Amino acid sequence: MAISFKILLGFVFVIFGYGALMGLWWNIQKIILNKGVNSSVIRAVSGLVAGIMLISLSFVFYGIPTGFFSIKILGSFFIAVVLNIIIAYCWFGALEKTDPAVGPQVQVFGPIITLFVGKLLLNEMPNISGVIGIFVTLFGVYAFYKESNNSSVTGPIKRIIREWKDWLVFAIIAGVSAGISVPFDKLNILHTNSMLAPGITLLVGWGLFYTVYGWLRPTRPEVVLTEKKSLVWKQETIWLLAIAGLCFGIANGFQGVAYTLIPTAVVVGTLKRIDALWSIFFVLIVFKQNTRPFRISGAIIIFIGIVIMGISNLYKDN
């Protein structure tokens, strides 16, 4: 058995590329939110900047992919964009109805959906060790988001039953859509052999959606350029929004390349959750803030799951 350099490079791209940049994105987003900017503005700008950047780079280096306007490719793109719009809408809906620490617990099962859809669309299935690593990682994600002030078993169950109409449906649909979208994202990248696929998905599914949705809401999001704030406040906020967009775009670029290097899409989809560990790193080391112990324990479990996946996927037969 020998280590596959190609797969190892894919792990590096996801862990140190996507994970680190998304961990930074979450922290920058928190800083912008603390400045009073609505979350829909942050996501709209991030999606627009990321989408335009990836589409531009794709056209510069690869041009228009051969057969791009075929029904097969355009149909696959359409499905991916619709799925991401559903994810964005349901994520937004769940977060508006409940605490941000609650909704992600239900969405954890997304990679489980990816296991079956990936087998159907791409004929991919990780080995037994890889599956174990995936479930360990997902348990770590659950522990990371679990509410520390709600340790009883009956408490969360009663709360779910009481509030399921408000947010649980949003979270379940988001989890299913996210699980289905991962194989389609990889399929689109393989079809175009470029970053055009994630670029279009981010531009339409996130950037344009949040722009339109934000303005159609009863309470419109704050508009940075027209708000009566100081010039320094505006300049800092615009720079933070731009950096957030670049982090979001480059992170998804790393993810796109990783799809072409790592054999199974579900492994990439699960590896992405390393952003939880990176977000803690930035909170503790860079921004010098405290975090809750249960989040550190969850991040450690995520890391263990990723090590198991790495051991099971890095080797190939001579």
GROMACS .gro file of N, CA, C and O in nm, residues 76-77 79-80 83-84 87 110-125 175-191 197 201 255 259 263-270 272:
model
  212
   76SER      N    1  -2.829   1.979  -1.502
   76SER     CA    2  -2.758   1.951  -1.378
   76SER      C    3  -2.726   2.080  -1.303
   76SER      O    4  -2.737   2.086  -1.180
   77PHE      N    5  -2.687   2.186  -1.378
   77PHE     CA    6  -2.662   2.316  -1.317
   77PHE      C    7  -2.790   2.370  -1.253
   77PHE      O    8  -2.787   2.424  -1.142
   79ILE      N    9  -3.048   2.208  -1.135
   79ILE     CA   10  -3.080   2.135  -1.012
   79ILE      C   11  -2.991   2.183  -0.897
   79ILE      O   12  -3.039   2.205  -0.785
   80ALA      N   13  -2.861   2.200  -0.923
   80ALA     CA   14  -2.768   2.244  -0.819
   80ALA      C   15  -2.805   2.383  -0.767
   80ALA      O   16  -2.803   2.408  -0.646
   83LEU      N   17  -3.127   2.364  -0.558
   83LEU     CA   18  -3.098   2.303  -0.428
   83LEU      C   19  -3.031   2.404  -0.335
   83LEU      O   20  -3.063   2.411  -0.215
   84ASN      N   21  -2.938   2.483  -0.388
   84ASN     CA   22  -2.870   2.582  -0.304
   84ASN      C   23  -2.963   2.696  -0.264
   84ASN      O   24  -2.949   2.752  -0.155
   87ILE      N   25  -3.152   2.550   0.019
   87ILE     CA   26  -3.066   2.549   0.138
   87ILE      C   27  -3.059   2.687   0.200
   87ILE      O   28  -3.074   2.705   0.322
  110GLY      N   29  -2.716   1.543   0.666
  110GLY     CA   30  -2.695   1.570   0.524
  110GLY      C   31  -2.598   1.473   0.457
  110GLY      O   32  -2.630   1.415   0.352
  111PRO      N   33  -2.476   1.451   0.514
  111PRO     CA   34  -2.383   1.357   0.451
  111PRO      C   35  -2.436   1.214   0.441
  111PRO      O   36  -2.393   1.138   0.354
  112ILE      N   37  -2.529   1.176   0.530
  112ILE     CA   38  -2.589   1.043   0.520
  112ILE      C   39  -2.670   1.034   0.391
  112ILE      O   40  -2.669   0.932   0.320
  113ILE      N   41  -2.743   1.142   0.357
  113ILE     CA   42  -2.816   1.148   0.230
  113ILE      C   43  -2.716   1.142   0.114
  113ILE      O   44  -2.740   1.074   0.013
  114THR      N   45  -2.602   1.210   0.131
  114THR     CA   46  -2.500   1.212   0.025
  114THR      C   47  -2.447   1.072  -0.003
  114THR      O   48  -2.413   1.039  -0.118
  115LEU      N   49  -2.438   0.987   0.100
  115LEU     CA   50  -2.392   0.851   0.080
  115LEU      C   51  -2.475   0.779  -0.027
  115LEU      O   52  -2.422   0.716  -0.118
  116PHE      N   53  -2.607   0.793  -0.016
  116PHE     CA   54  -2.696   0.722  -0.108
  116PHE      C   55  -2.704   0.791  -0.244
  116PHE      O   56  -2.702   0.725  -0.348
  117VAL      N   57  -2.711   0.925  -0.244
  117VAL     CA   58  -2.719   0.997  -0.371
  117VAL      C   59  -2.588   0.984  -0.447
  117VAL      O   60  -2.587   0.973  -0.571
  118GLY      N   61  -2.476   0.987  -0.375
  118GLY     CA   62  -2.346   0.970  -0.440
  118GLY      C   63  -2.332   0.833  -0.505
  118GLY      O   64  -2.275   0.820  -0.614
  119LYS      N   65  -2.387   0.731  -0.441
  119LYS     CA   66  -2.385   0.597  -0.500
  119LYS      C   67  -2.471   0.594  -0.626
  119LYS      O   68  -2.434   0.533  -0.727
  120LEU      N   69  -2.584   0.663  -0.623
  120LEU     CA   70  -2.676   0.662  -0.736
  120LEU      C   71  -2.622   0.741  -0.855
  120LEU      O   72  -2.627   0.694  -0.970
  121LEU      N   73  -2.569   0.863  -0.830
  121LEU     CA   74  -2.526   0.950  -0.938
  121LEU      C   75  -2.383   0.924  -0.985
  121LEU      O   76  -2.353   0.932  -1.104
  122LEU      N   77  -2.294   0.897  -0.889
  122LEU     CA   78  -2.152   0.887  -0.921
  122LEU      C   79  -2.095   0.747  -0.902
  122LEU      O   80  -1.977   0.725  -0.929
  123ASN      N   81  -2.179   0.656  -0.852
  123ASN     CA   82  -2.134   0.520  -0.821
  123ASN      C   83  -2.016   0.522  -0.724
  123ASN      O   84  -1.917   0.451  -0.741
  124GLU      N   85  -2.026   0.609  -0.622
  124GLU     CA   86  -1.921   0.624  -0.522
  124GLU      C   87  -1.970   0.573  -0.387
  124GLU      O   88  -2.087   0.594  -0.350
  125MET      N   89  -1.882   0.509  -0.313
  125MET     CA   90  -1.914   0.467  -0.178
  125MET      C   91  -1.783   0.448  -0.102
  125MET      O   92  -1.695   0.373  -0.146
  175GLY      N   93  -3.118   2.009   0.538
  175GLY     CA   94  -3.027   1.895   0.549
  175GLY      C   95  -3.037   1.801   0.430
  175GLY      O   96  -2.937   1.757   0.375
  176VAL      N   97  -3.161   1.771   0.389
  176VAL     CA   98  -3.181   1.684   0.273
  176VAL      C   99  -3.125   1.749   0.146
  176VAL      O  100  -3.056   1.686   0.066
  177SER      N  101  -3.155   1.879   0.127
  177SER     CA  102  -3.108   1.950   0.008
  177SER      C  103  -2.956   1.956   0.004
  177SER      O  104  -2.895   1.938  -0.103
  178ALA      N  105  -2.894   1.982   0.119
  178ALA     CA  106  -2.748   1.987   0.125
  178ALA      C  107  -2.688   1.851   0.091
  178ALA      O  108  -2.586   1.841   0.021
  179GLY      N  109  -2.750   1.744   0.142
  179GLY     CA  110  -2.700   1.610   0.114
  179GLY      C  111  -2.709   1.574  -0.033
  179GLY      O  112  -2.620   1.511  -0.089
  180ILE      N  113  -2.817   1.619  -0.100
  180ILE     CA  114  -2.834   1.591  -0.242
  180ILE      C  115  -2.743   1.678  -0.328
  180ILE      O  116  -2.692   1.636  -0.432
  181SER      N  117  -2.720   1.802  -0.283
  181SER     CA  118  -2.646   1.898  -0.367
  181SER      C  119  -2.499   1.861  -0.382
  181SER      O  120  -2.437   1.895  -0.485
  182VAL      N  121  -2.439   1.795  -0.283
  182VAL     CA  122  -2.295   1.764  -0.290
  182VAL      C  123  -2.260   1.680  -0.412
  182VAL      O  124  -2.168   1.716  -0.488
  183PRO      N  125  -2.329   1.567  -0.440
  183PRO     CA  126  -2.296   1.492  -0.562
  183PRO      C  127  -2.320   1.572  -0.690
  183PRO      O  128  -2.245   1.559  -0.787
  184PHE      N  129  -2.424   1.656  -0.690
  184PHE     CA  130  -2.450   1.738  -0.809
  184PHE      C  131  -2.340   1.842  -0.828
  184PHE      O  132  -2.301   1.872  -0.942
  185ASP      N  133  -2.290   1.899  -0.718
  185ASP     CA  134  -2.180   1.994  -0.728
  185ASP      C  135  -2.058   1.928  -0.791
  185ASP      O  136  -1.991   1.985  -0.878
  186LYS      N  137  -2.026   1.806  -0.744
  186LYS     CA  138  -1.911   1.735  -0.800
  186LYS      C  139  -1.937   1.699  -0.946
  186LYS      O  140  -1.847   1.713  -1.031
  187LEU      N  141  -2.057   1.655  -0.978
  187LEU     CA  142  -2.092   1.618  -1.115
  187LEU      C  143  -2.074   1.736  -1.209
  187LEU      O  144  -2.021   1.723  -1.320
  188ASN      N  145  -2.116   1.855  -1.165
  188ASN     CA  146  -2.104   1.974  -1.249
  188ASN      C  147  -1.959   2.014  -1.271
  188ASN      O  148  -1.921   2.060  -1.379
  189ILE      N  149  -1.876   1.997  -1.168
  189ILE     CA  150  -1.733   2.028  -1.182
  189ILE      C  151  -1.667   1.932  -1.279
  189ILE      O  152  -1.585   1.971  -1.363
  190LEU      N  153  -1.703   1.805  -1.271
  190LEU     CA  154  -1.647   1.706  -1.362
  190LEU      C  155  -1.694   1.732  -1.506
  190LEU      O  156  -1.618   1.713  -1.601
  191HIS      N  157  -1.818   1.779  -1.522
  191HIS     CA  158  -1.871   1.808  -1.656
  191HIS      C  159  -1.796   1.924  -1.722
  191HIS      O  160  -1.767   1.921  -1.841
  197ALA      N  161  -1.890   2.584  -1.231
  197ALA     CA  162  -2.004   2.527  -1.159
  197ALA      C  163  -2.024   2.590  -1.022
  197ALA      O  164  -2.133   2.643  -0.992
  201THR      N  165  -2.334   2.856  -0.907
  201THR     CA  166  -2.416   2.817  -0.791
  201THR      C  167  -2.412   2.924  -0.682
  201THR      O  168  -2.516   2.960  -0.626
  255GLN      N  169  -1.263   2.380  -0.239
  255GLN     CA  170  -1.356   2.267  -0.232
  255GLN      C  171  -1.379   2.208  -0.370
  255GLN      O  172  -1.381   2.085  -0.387
  259TYR      N  173  -1.294   1.812  -0.499
  259TYR     CA  174  -1.386   1.714  -0.558
  259TYR      C  175  -1.319   1.632  -0.668
  259TYR      O  176  -1.356   1.517  -0.692
  263PRO      N  177  -1.172   1.067  -0.407
  263PRO     CA  178  -1.260   0.978  -0.484
  263PRO      C  179  -1.409   0.992  -0.454
  263PRO      O  180  -1.491   0.977  -0.544
  264THR      N  181  -1.447   1.016  -0.328
  264THR     CA  182  -1.588   1.017  -0.293
  264THR      C  183  -1.633   1.155  -0.248
  264THR      O  184  -1.570   1.219  -0.164
  265ALA      N  185  -1.747   1.200  -0.303
  265ALA     CA  186  -1.799   1.332  -0.273
  265ALA      C  187  -1.839   1.345  -0.126
  265ALA      O  188  -1.824   1.451  -0.066
  266VAL      N  189  -1.890   1.236  -0.067
  266VAL     CA  190  -1.937   1.244   0.071
  266VAL      C  191  -1.822   1.271   0.167
  266VAL      O  192  -1.840   1.336   0.271
  267VAL      N  193  -1.701   1.223   0.133
  267VAL     CA  194  -1.584   1.251   0.218
  267VAL      C  195  -1.553   1.400   0.216
  267VAL      O  196  -1.527   1.461   0.320
  268VAL      N  197  -1.559   1.461   0.097
  268VAL     CA  198  -1.538   1.606   0.088
  268VAL      C  199  -1.645   1.680   0.166
  268VAL      O  200  -1.616   1.773   0.241
  269GLY      N  201  -1.772   1.638   0.147
  269GLY     CA  202  -1.882   1.704   0.218
  269GLY      C  203  -1.869   1.696   0.368
  269GLY      O  204  -1.907   1.790   0.440
  270THR      N  205  -1.815   1.585   0.418
  270THR     CA  206  -1.797   1.570   0.563
  270THR      C  207  -1.672   1.643   0.611
  270THR      O  208  -1.672   1.703   0.718
  272LYS      N  209  -1.560   1.911   0.515
  272LYS     CA  210  -1.586   2.055   0.523
  272LYS      C  211  -1.617   2.099   0.666
  272LYS      O  212  -1.597   2.215   0.700
   0.00000   0.00000   0.00000
